[in-house]
Coordinates of C-alpha atoms in Angstrom, one line a residue:
Chain G
M1 CA 133.7 111.2 93.9
M2 CA 129.9 111.6 93.0
T3 CA 128.8 108.1 92.1
H4 CA 125.5 107.2 90.3
G5 CA 124.4 105.6 93.4
F6 CA 124.7 108.9 95.3
T7 CA 122.9 111.0 92.5
T8 CA 120.1 108.3 92.5
L9 CA 119.5 108.5 96.2
F10 CA 119.8 112.3 96.1
K11 CA 117.2 112.4 93.3
K12 CA 115.0 109.8 95.1
E13 CA 115.0 111.9 98.3
I14 CA 114.0 115.1 96.4
L15 CA 111.3 113.3 94.4
R16 CA 109.9 111.9 97.8
F17 CA 109.3 115.4 99.3
W18 CA 108.2 116.8 95.8
K19 CA 105.6 114.3 95.4
V20 CA 103.9 115.5 98.5
S21 CA 104.8 119.2 98.0
F22 CA 101.5 120.5 99.2
Q23 CA 102.4 119.2 102.6
T24 CA 106.2 119.6 102.5
V25 CA 106.4 123.0 100.6
A26 CA 103.1 124.8 100.6
A27 CA 102.2 124.2 104.3
P28 CA 105.3 125.6 105.8
V29 CA 105.1 128.6 103.5
L30 CA 101.6 129.2 104.8
T31 CA 102.7 128.7 108.4
A32 CA 105.4 131.3 108.0
L33 CA 102.9 133.8 106.3
L34 CA 100.5 133.5 109.3
Y35 CA 103.5 134.2 111.7
L36 CA 104.3 137.3 109.6
L37 CA 100.7 138.5 109.6
V38 CA 100.2 138.2 113.2
F39 CA 103.6 139.6 114.5
S40 CA 103.9 142.3 111.9
H41 CA 100.5 143.7 112.7
A42 CA 100.9 143.4 116.3
L43 CA 104.3 144.9 116.5
A44 CA 105.0 146.9 113.5
G45 CA 105.5 150.5 114.5
R46 CA 106.1 149.7 118.1
V47 CA 109.5 148.0 117.8
E48 CA 112.6 149.0 115.9
V49 CA 115.3 146.5 116.3
Y50 CA 117.9 147.9 114.0
A51 CA 118.2 151.6 113.0
G52 CA 116.1 152.3 110.0
V53 CA 114.8 148.7 109.8
G54 CA 111.1 148.1 110.4
Y55 CA 109.9 145.2 112.5
T56 CA 108.3 143.5 109.4
A57 CA 111.5 143.6 107.4
F58 CA 113.5 142.5 110.5
L59 CA 111.2 139.6 110.9
I60 CA 111.3 138.2 107.4
P61 CA 114.9 136.8 107.3
G62 CA 114.1 135.1 110.8
L63 CA 111.0 133.5 109.5
V64 CA 112.7 132.5 106.1
M65 CA 115.7 130.8 108.1
M66 CA 113.3 129.1 110.6
A67 CA 111.2 127.6 107.9
M68 CA 114.3 126.4 106.1
L69 CA 115.8 124.8 109.4
Q70 CA 112.6 123.1 110.4
N71 CA 112.1 121.7 106.9
A72 CA 115.6 120.4 106.3
F73 CA 115.3 118.7 109.7
A74 CA 111.9 117.1 108.8
N75 CA 113.2 116.0 105.4
T76 CA 115.8 113.7 106.7
S77 CA 114.2 112.6 109.9
S78 CA 110.9 111.8 108.4
S79 CA 112.3 110.0 105.5
L80 CA 114.6 107.9 107.6
I81 CA 112.1 107.0 110.3
Q82 CA 109.5 106.0 107.8
S83 CA 112.0 103.7 105.9
K84 CA 113.0 102.2 109.3
I85 CA 109.5 101.7 110.5
T86 CA 108.1 100.4 107.2
G87 CA 111.3 98.3 106.7
N88 CA 112.1 99.7 103.2
I89 CA 115.4 100.9 104.5
V90 CA 116.6 97.4 103.6
F91 CA 116.9 98.2 99.9
L92 CA 119.4 101.0 100.8
L93 CA 121.3 98.8 103.2
L94 CA 121.6 95.9 100.6
S95 CA 123.1 98.3 98.1
P96 CA 126.7 99.0 97.7
L97 CA 126.3 102.8 98.7
S98 CA 128.9 104.0 101.1
H99 CA 128.0 105.6 104.3
T100 CA 129.5 108.9 102.8
E101 CA 127.2 108.7 99.9
F102 CA 124.3 107.9 102.0
F103 CA 125.1 111.0 104.3
L104 CA 125.7 113.4 101.3
A105 CA 122.4 112.3 99.5
Y106 CA 120.2 112.8 102.5
V107 CA 121.8 116.0 103.6
L108 CA 121.8 117.6 100.3
A109 CA 118.2 116.6 99.5
A110 CA 117.4 118.3 103.0
V111 CA 119.3 121.4 101.8
V112 CA 117.2 121.5 98.6
R113 CA 113.9 121.2 100.6
G114 CA 115.2 123.9 102.9
L115 CA 116.1 126.3 100.1
V116 CA 112.8 125.6 98.2
V117 CA 110.8 126.3 101.3
G118 CA 112.9 129.4 102.1
A119 CA 112.4 130.7 98.7
G120 CA 108.8 130.2 98.9
V121 CA 108.5 131.9 102.2
F122 CA 110.6 134.9 100.9
A123 CA 108.5 135.2 97.8
V124 CA 105.2 135.5 99.7
T125 CA 106.7 137.9 102.3
L126 CA 107.5 140.2 99.6
W127 CA 103.8 141.2 99.6
F128 CA 104.5 142.9 102.9
T129 CA 107.9 144.6 102.4
L130 CA 111.1 144.1 100.6
P131 CA 114.1 143.8 103.0
P132 CA 117.4 144.9 101.6
L133 CA 119.9 142.3 100.4
V134 CA 123.2 144.0 101.5
H135 CA 125.5 140.7 101.1
P136 CA 123.6 138.0 99.2
L137 CA 126.6 135.6 99.3
W138 CA 126.2 135.6 103.2
V139 CA 122.5 134.9 102.7
L140 CA 123.3 131.9 100.6
V141 CA 126.2 130.5 102.7
F142 CA 124.1 130.7 106.0
A143 CA 121.1 129.3 104.1
F144 CA 123.1 126.2 102.9
L145 CA 125.0 125.7 106.2
G146 CA 121.9 126.0 108.4
S147 CA 119.8 123.6 106.2
A148 CA 122.8 121.2 106.0
I149 CA 123.2 121.3 109.9
L150 CA 119.5 120.7 110.5
G151 CA 119.4 118.1 107.8
T152 CA 122.2 116.3 109.5
L153 CA 120.7 116.6 112.9
G154 CA 117.4 115.1 111.4
L155 CA 119.5 112.2 110.1
V156 CA 120.8 111.6 113.7
A157 CA 117.3 111.8 115.0
G158 CA 116.1 109.3 112.3
I159 CA 118.9 106.9 113.1
W160 CA 118.3 107.2 116.7
A161 CA 114.6 107.0 117.0
D162 CA 112.7 103.7 116.8
K163 CA 109.2 105.2 116.9
F164 CA 107.5 108.3 115.7
D165 CA 106.8 109.6 119.2
Q166 CA 110.6 109.5 119.9
L167 CA 111.3 111.5 116.8
A168 CA 108.4 113.9 117.7
A169 CA 110.0 114.3 121.2
F170 CA 113.4 115.2 119.5
Q171 CA 111.6 117.7 117.4
N172 CA 109.4 119.3 120.0
F173 CA 111.8 119.2 123.0
I174 CA 115.0 120.1 121.2
I175 CA 114.7 121.5 117.7
L176 CA 111.7 123.7 118.3
P177 CA 112.9 125.5 121.5
L178 CA 116.3 126.0 120.0
T179 CA 114.6 127.4 116.9
F180 CA 112.3 129.8 118.8
L181 CA 114.9 130.9 121.2
S182 CA 117.4 131.8 118.5
G183 CA 116.4 135.4 117.7
V184 CA 113.9 134.7 114.9
F185 CA 111.4 137.2 116.4
Y186 CA 113.8 139.6 118.3
S187 CA 117.3 140.9 118.6
L188 CA 119.7 139.4 121.3
H189 CA 120.3 142.9 122.6
T190 CA 116.5 143.3 123.6
L191 CA 116.9 140.2 126.1
P192 CA 118.1 140.4 129.8
P193 CA 121.8 139.6 130.3
F194 CA 121.3 136.0 131.4
W195 CA 119.2 135.0 128.2
Q196 CA 121.8 136.9 126.1
A197 CA 124.5 134.7 127.6
L198 CA 122.5 131.6 127.2
S199 CA 121.8 132.4 123.6
H200 CA 125.4 132.2 122.7
F201 CA 125.3 128.4 123.4
N202 CA 122.5 128.1 120.8
P203 CA 124.1 127.4 117.4
I204 CA 120.8 128.3 115.6
F205 CA 121.2 131.9 117.0
Y206 CA 124.4 132.1 114.8
M207 CA 122.6 130.7 111.7
I208 CA 119.9 133.3 112.0
D209 CA 122.2 136.2 113.0
G210 CA 124.6 135.5 110.2
F211 CA 121.6 135.1 107.7
R212 CA 120.2 138.4 108.8
Y213 CA 123.5 140.1 108.4
G214 CA 123.4 139.3 104.7
F215 CA 120.0 141.2 104.4
F216 CA 120.8 144.4 106.6
G217 CA 124.6 144.4 106.9
Q218 CA 123.9 144.5 110.8
S219 CA 124.0 141.7 113.3
D220 CA 124.2 141.0 116.9
V221 CA 127.6 139.2 116.8
P222 CA 130.2 139.7 114.0
P223 CA 129.2 137.6 110.9
L224 CA 132.7 135.8 110.8
T225 CA 132.0 134.6 114.4
S226 CA 128.8 133.3 113.2
L227 CA 130.4 131.6 110.3
A228 CA 133.1 130.0 112.4
V229 CA 130.5 128.7 114.8
V230 CA 128.1 127.4 112.0
G231 CA 131.0 125.9 110.1
G232 CA 132.4 124.2 113.2
V233 CA 129.0 122.8 114.3
F234 CA 128.5 121.3 110.7
V235 CA 132.0 119.8 110.7
L236 CA 131.6 118.2 114.1
L237 CA 128.0 117.0 113.6
S238 CA 128.8 115.6 110.2
A239 CA 131.8 113.6 111.7
F240 CA 129.4 112.2 114.4
T241 CA 126.9 111.2 112.0
L242 CA 129.4 109.7 109.5
H243 CA 130.6 107.6 112.5
L244 CA 127.0 106.4 113.2
L245 CA 126.6 105.4 109.5
R246 CA 129.9 103.7 109.3
T247 CA 129.4 101.7 112.5
G248 CA 125.8 101.0 111.4
Y249 CA 124.4 102.3 114.7
K250 CA 120.7 101.2 115.0
L251 CA 120.7 100.5 111.1
R252 CA 122.8 97.2 110.9
H253 CA 122.5 95.0 113.9
Chain C
M1 CA 139.0 76.2 90.0
A2 CA 136.1 78.7 90.4
V3 CA 135.8 80.8 93.4
P4 CA 133.0 79.6 95.7
A5 CA 129.8 81.5 95.4
L6 CA 129.4 81.8 99.1
V7 CA 131.5 80.9 102.0
I8 CA 130.1 80.9 105.6
D9 CA 133.1 80.5 107.9
H10 CA 132.4 79.8 111.6
V11 CA 129.8 82.4 111.9
T12 CA 128.5 83.1 115.3
K13 CA 125.8 85.7 116.3
R14 CA 124.4 86.4 119.6
F15 CA 121.7 88.7 120.7
G16 CA 122.2 89.2 124.3
A17 CA 122.0 85.7 125.9
F18 CA 120.5 84.1 122.9
T19 CA 122.7 82.6 120.4
A20 CA 121.1 82.9 117.0
L21 CA 123.9 81.3 115.0
D22 CA 126.4 78.9 116.6
D23 CA 129.5 78.3 114.6
V24 CA 127.9 77.9 111.3
S25 CA 130.1 76.8 108.3
F26 CA 129.5 75.7 104.8
S27 CA 130.1 76.9 101.3
L28 CA 128.4 76.9 98.0
E29 CA 129.8 76.3 94.5
Q30 CA 128.7 78.6 91.7
G31 CA 125.6 77.5 89.9
E32 CA 124.1 75.6 92.9
F33 CA 120.4 75.7 93.9
F34 CA 120.7 75.5 97.7
A35 CA 117.9 75.2 100.3
L36 CA 118.5 76.5 103.8
L37 CA 115.7 75.0 105.9
G38 CA 114.8 75.0 109.5
P39 CA 111.8 75.8 111.8
N40 CA 111.0 79.3 112.8
G41 CA 113.9 80.8 115.0
A42 CA 116.5 78.3 113.6
G43 CA 118.6 81.3 112.4
K44 CA 117.9 81.3 108.6
T45 CA 117.1 84.9 108.4
T46 CA 119.9 85.9 110.7
L47 CA 122.3 83.9 108.6
I48 CA 121.0 85.7 105.5
S49 CA 121.3 89.0 107.2
C50 CA 125.0 88.2 107.9
M51 CA 125.3 87.3 104.1
A52 CA 123.8 90.7 103.1
G53 CA 125.8 92.7 105.7
L54 CA 122.6 93.6 107.6
T55 CA 123.8 92.0 110.6
Q56 CA 127.4 91.9 111.8
P57 CA 128.5 88.4 113.2
D58 CA 130.2 88.3 116.5
G59 CA 132.5 85.7 115.1
G60 CA 133.5 84.2 111.7
S61 CA 133.1 85.8 108.3
V62 CA 131.0 85.6 105.2
T63 CA 132.4 85.8 101.8
V64 CA 130.4 86.4 98.6
M65 CA 132.0 85.5 95.2
G66 CA 135.4 85.8 96.9
H67 CA 134.7 89.2 98.6
R68 CA 134.5 89.4 102.3
V69 CA 131.1 91.1 103.4
A70 CA 132.7 93.0 106.4
T71 CA 135.7 94.5 104.6
D72 CA 135.0 94.4 100.9
Y73 CA 131.3 95.2 101.2
R74 CA 130.9 97.1 97.8
A75 CA 131.9 94.1 95.8
A76 CA 130.2 91.7 98.0
R77 CA 127.0 93.5 97.9
M78 CA 127.2 93.9 94.0
A79 CA 127.4 90.1 93.8
L80 CA 124.4 89.5 96.1
G81 CA 120.6 90.0 95.5
V82 CA 118.4 89.4 98.6
V83 CA 114.6 89.0 98.6
P84 CA 113.8 89.9 102.2
Q85 CA 111.2 87.9 104.1
E86 CA 109.1 90.9 105.2
L87 CA 106.8 92.4 102.8
V88 CA 108.4 95.9 102.5
F89 CA 108.0 98.6 100.0
D90 CA 108.2 102.4 99.5
P91 CA 104.7 104.0 99.4
F92 CA 106.0 107.1 97.5
F93 CA 106.9 105.5 94.3
T94 CA 105.6 103.4 91.4
V95 CA 106.9 99.9 90.5
R96 CA 109.2 101.2 87.8
E97 CA 110.5 104.0 89.9
S98 CA 111.3 101.5 92.7
L99 CA 113.3 99.5 90.1
V100 CA 115.0 102.3 88.5
F101 CA 116.1 103.6 92.0
Q102 CA 117.3 100.2 93.2
S103 CA 119.2 99.9 89.9
G104 CA 120.8 103.3 90.5
Y105 CA 121.9 102.4 94.0
F106 CA 124.0 99.6 92.3
G107 CA 125.5 102.2 90.0
L108 CA 123.7 101.1 86.8
K109 CA 122.7 103.9 84.6
R110 CA 121.1 102.4 81.4
N111 CA 119.3 99.3 82.7
D112 CA 115.9 99.8 81.1
A113 CA 116.2 96.7 78.9
W114 CA 116.7 94.4 81.9
I115 CA 114.1 96.2 84.1
D116 CA 111.6 95.5 81.2
E117 CA 112.6 92.0 81.0
I118 CA 112.2 91.3 84.7
L119 CA 108.9 93.1 84.8
D120 CA 107.7 91.0 81.9
K121 CA 109.1 87.8 83.4
L122 CA 107.4 88.5 86.9
G123 CA 104.1 89.5 85.3
L124 CA 104.4 93.2 86.3
T125 CA 104.5 95.0 83.0
S126 CA 100.9 96.1 83.4
K127 CA 101.7 97.4 86.9
A128 CA 104.9 99.2 86.0
H129 CA 103.3 102.7 86.5
A130 CA 101.1 101.7 89.5
N131 CA 102.0 103.1 93.0
M132 CA 103.3 100.4 95.4
R133 CA 100.5 101.2 97.8
T134 CA 97.9 100.0 95.3
L135 CA 99.4 96.6 94.7
S136 CA 98.2 93.3 96.3
G137 CA 100.4 91.3 98.6
G138 CA 101.4 89.0 95.9
M139 CA 102.3 91.8 93.4
K140 CA 104.4 93.6 96.1
R141 CA 106.3 90.4 96.7
R142 CA 107.0 90.2 92.8
V143 CA 108.4 93.7 93.0
M144 CA 110.7 92.7 95.8
V145 CA 112.0 89.8 93.7
A146 CA 112.4 92.2 90.8
Q147 CA 114.3 94.6 93.2
A148 CA 116.7 91.7 94.1
L149 CA 117.4 90.9 90.5
V150 CA 117.7 94.3 89.1
H151 CA 121.7 94.3 89.1
R152 CA 121.9 90.8 87.9
P153 CA 123.6 89.4 91.0
P154 CA 125.5 86.0 90.5
V155 CA 124.3 85.0 94.0
I156 CA 120.4 85.1 94.7
V157 CA 119.1 84.8 98.2
L158 CA 115.3 84.1 98.5
D159 CA 114.1 84.3 102.0
E160 CA 110.6 82.6 101.9
P161 CA 109.7 84.3 98.6
T162 CA 106.4 82.4 98.2
A163 CA 104.9 83.1 101.5
G164 CA 101.4 84.1 100.9
V165 CA 101.4 84.2 97.1
D166 CA 99.2 82.5 94.7
V167 CA 99.9 79.3 92.8
A168 CA 100.4 81.2 89.4
L169 CA 103.0 83.3 90.9
R170 CA 104.8 80.5 92.4
Q171 CA 104.9 78.8 89.2
S172 CA 106.0 81.8 87.2
L173 CA 108.5 82.7 89.9
W174 CA 110.1 79.2 90.0
A175 CA 110.3 79.1 86.3
F176 CA 112.1 82.4 86.2
I177 CA 114.5 81.5 89.0
R178 CA 115.2 78.0 87.4
E179 CA 116.0 80.0 84.2
L180 CA 118.5 82.1 86.1
N181 CA 120.0 79.1 87.9
Q182 CA 120.5 77.4 84.4
A183 CA 122.2 80.6 83.3
G184 CA 124.7 80.1 86.1
H185 CA 123.2 82.1 89.0
T186 CA 123.6 80.7 92.4
I187 CA 120.3 80.3 94.3
V188 CA 119.9 80.1 98.1
L189 CA 116.4 79.5 99.2
T190 CA 114.7 79.3 102.6
T191 CA 111.0 78.2 102.6
H192 CA 108.5 76.4 104.7
Y193 CA 107.1 74.8 101.6
L194 CA 109.4 71.7 101.7
E195 CA 108.0 70.2 98.5
E196 CA 109.4 73.4 96.8
A197 CA 112.8 72.9 98.3
E198 CA 112.8 69.2 97.3
T199 CA 111.7 69.9 93.8
L200 CA 114.2 72.8 93.1
C201 CA 117.2 72.3 95.2
N202 CA 120.3 70.1 94.6
R203 CA 121.7 70.5 98.1
I204 CA 120.0 71.2 101.4
A205 CA 121.3 72.4 104.8
L206 CA 119.0 71.9 107.9
L207 CA 119.4 74.5 110.7
K208 CA 118.1 73.9 114.2
S209 CA 118.8 76.4 117.1
G210 CA 121.4 78.2 115.2
R211 CA 123.4 75.0 114.2
V212 CA 123.6 73.2 111.0
I213 CA 122.4 69.7 111.7
A214 CA 122.5 68.3 108.2
L215 CA 124.3 69.5 105.1
E216 CA 123.9 67.0 102.1
D217 CA 122.9 66.7 98.6
K218 CA 119.1 66.1 98.2
T219 CA 119.2 62.4 97.4
T220 CA 121.5 61.5 100.3
L221 CA 119.4 63.5 102.7
L222 CA 116.2 61.8 101.6
Q223 CA 118.0 58.4 102.1
R224 CA 118.3 59.4 105.8
G225 CA 114.6 58.6 106.0
G226 CA 115.4 55.0 104.7
K227 CA 113.2 53.3 102.2
T228 CA 110.2 53.7 104.4
R229 CA 107.0 54.1 102.6
E230 CA 103.7 55.7 104.1
V231 CA 100.7 53.7 103.2
A232 CA 97.2 54.9 103.8
L233 CA 94.3 52.4 103.8
R234 CA 90.8 53.5 104.2
L235 CA 88.7 51.0 106.2
A236 CA 85.0 51.2 106.9
A237 CA 83.8 53.7 109.4
G238 CA 84.1 52.5 113.0
A239 CA 86.5 49.8 112.1
S240 CA 88.9 48.7 114.9
L241 CA 92.3 47.3 114.2
P242 CA 92.7 43.6 114.3
P243 CA 94.8 42.4 117.1
D244 CA 97.5 41.2 115.0
L245 CA 98.1 44.6 113.4
A246 CA 97.7 46.5 116.6
A247 CA 100.5 44.3 118.0
W248 CA 102.7 45.5 115.1
Q249 CA 102.2 49.1 116.4
L250 CA 101.1 50.3 113.0
G251 CA 99.1 53.2 114.1
T252 CA 95.4 53.8 114.7
V253 CA 92.4 54.3 112.5
D254 CA 91.5 58.0 112.3
S255 CA 87.8 59.5 112.5
E256 CA 87.4 59.1 108.7
G257 CA 88.6 55.5 108.7
W258 CA 92.1 56.0 107.5
L259 CA 94.8 53.8 108.8
R260 CA 98.4 55.2 108.1
V261 CA 101.2 52.7 108.4
L262 CA 105.0 53.1 107.7
L263 CA 106.5 50.1 106.1
P264 CA 110.2 49.8 106.1
D265 CA 109.7 47.0 103.5
I266 CA 107.1 47.0 100.9
A267 CA 106.9 43.2 101.1
Q268 CA 105.2 43.7 104.5
L269 CA 102.2 45.0 102.6
D270 CA 101.0 41.4 101.9
T271 CA 101.0 40.6 105.6
V272 CA 98.9 43.7 106.2
F273 CA 96.3 42.9 103.7
A274 CA 96.3 39.3 105.0
A275 CA 95.6 40.5 108.6
L276 CA 92.9 42.9 107.4
R277 CA 91.1 40.1 105.3
Q278 CA 91.4 37.8 108.3
A279 CA 89.6 40.3 110.5
Q280 CA 87.0 40.8 107.6
L281 CA 88.0 44.5 107.1
T282 CA 87.3 45.8 103.7
V283 CA 89.9 48.3 102.2
Q284 CA 87.9 51.0 100.6
D285 CA 90.7 53.2 99.3
F286 CA 94.5 53.1 99.3
S287 CA 97.5 55.4 98.8
M288 CA 101.2 55.1 99.0
R289 CA 104.0 57.6 99.1
D290 CA 107.8 57.4 99.3
T291 CA 109.9 59.2 102.1
D292 CA 109.8 62.9 101.3
L293 CA 111.8 65.8 102.6
E294 CA 109.0 66.7 105.0
Q295 CA 109.4 63.3 106.7
V296 CA 113.1 63.7 107.0
F297 CA 112.7 67.2 108.3
V298 CA 110.2 66.2 111.0
Q299 CA 112.4 63.3 111.9
M300 CA 115.5 65.4 112.2
M301 CA 114.0 68.2 114.1
H302 CA 112.6 65.8 116.6
Q303 CA 115.8 64.0 117.4
E304 CA 119.0 65.2 119.1
T305 CA 121.4 65.8 116.3
P306 CA 124.9 67.0 116.5
S307 CA 125.9 69.9 114.4
V308 CA 128.0 69.1 111.2

């Protein structure tokens, strides 16, 4: 049941990032644009990953997804750690919001930020080329699930971290390598066998591969496999996060 | 019989080897104005955290308006408004946004009339659209009080609400809180300003090292200090006590010439004046006060007192 408490927290989390949209939306769009400028100019015409698909077009879905994932993570993790460190989390903890409402509001707000940033990145990349959109529903499903997973992971990081540098470590040593080594800039088939095998343990690889399938109708692994992995990861991670919230881990002493 | 506003039932809380609350029990009837006093580290804030569900006790239970905090948390939190001790705020939002959000967390959709009223009562109307970051410490404290009241809780807990705020706010805050108390709200107050507790509260609990060492109505507690009065006499600079008075162990003359004596019986004042006259000492100024809560507090904190 969607309660007014949930919708209030959801709106508040959206307003929080929207009030600083120059930093939370415009900046990541610019970053993605710079990646596209550099990589497309350096590699366009030299690399053809899928038959009939130019490198710039191949790169766009990866960059869109990477921006969505990183910003969904940043939304929940930064909001929660700021609230914990400044102490204003107490206003939420004093309220009758359930742990499920808390979880849904934070994660859905992260999904919204992910989708807004993703749409922004996609819009500016149209200046370079227009990738095909073979299965738009798959694009939406993977965009939603990918943002939701990283939003949930941001919630876990925000709950766990007591200091900003712990959160930065989580982001720099876990999220960033997983994102960069997930096939944003390349196809899995271009990697040596060892790295190909290792990539199958990276859930972000399935998010990007499934998302890319929605654009080109081609992927490194079957899209249903990607959907199963991504859906499974979301369910497991959500259950774990709900457990942390229900027990009050690092929030209620 | 009305359900008690608050029941603290054998609550114990440990942080590692440190026992913050040691088997604390008491209850409050609805409409009480109750003071929870004690020195720093006595366990007041930990106890309030247990009431609010911010801290889970290791033993015992807390019930707010008949709802157990641990199991019936939604109803218990709906019944409780807490002003935390730390000055905390969300820097992203204005005063009104903060109150509208807090109201929404409690499921209240159309609460603008009450929000306007508490803004007015707490002198925040002109700051309603100001960002929280731009407010002074006192103003931020007022917003915290407003946030605690936004859902009209029957039980209001104020954890040192006047720490670091000016006299005008204190007066307006207490006038408003008194009004709420008269309207039937139960108030729990912790403060280091003991004169506030003495003026406002009907019943007082003293907490020391996580244990309740006194729990009585204000009049009874003040009588613990006996009928002793503190008398201050200002003598000429450099005066030394006459041997008769020194033998009475009435204290010493301070650097400004003040001699403070505690008289269990006011009739003894005559004897003091007589001894001073005999020593040819002139009394230049004089004041007298009855036993107050501060004296009782200091007295009880310095003696070995079993928990009640």
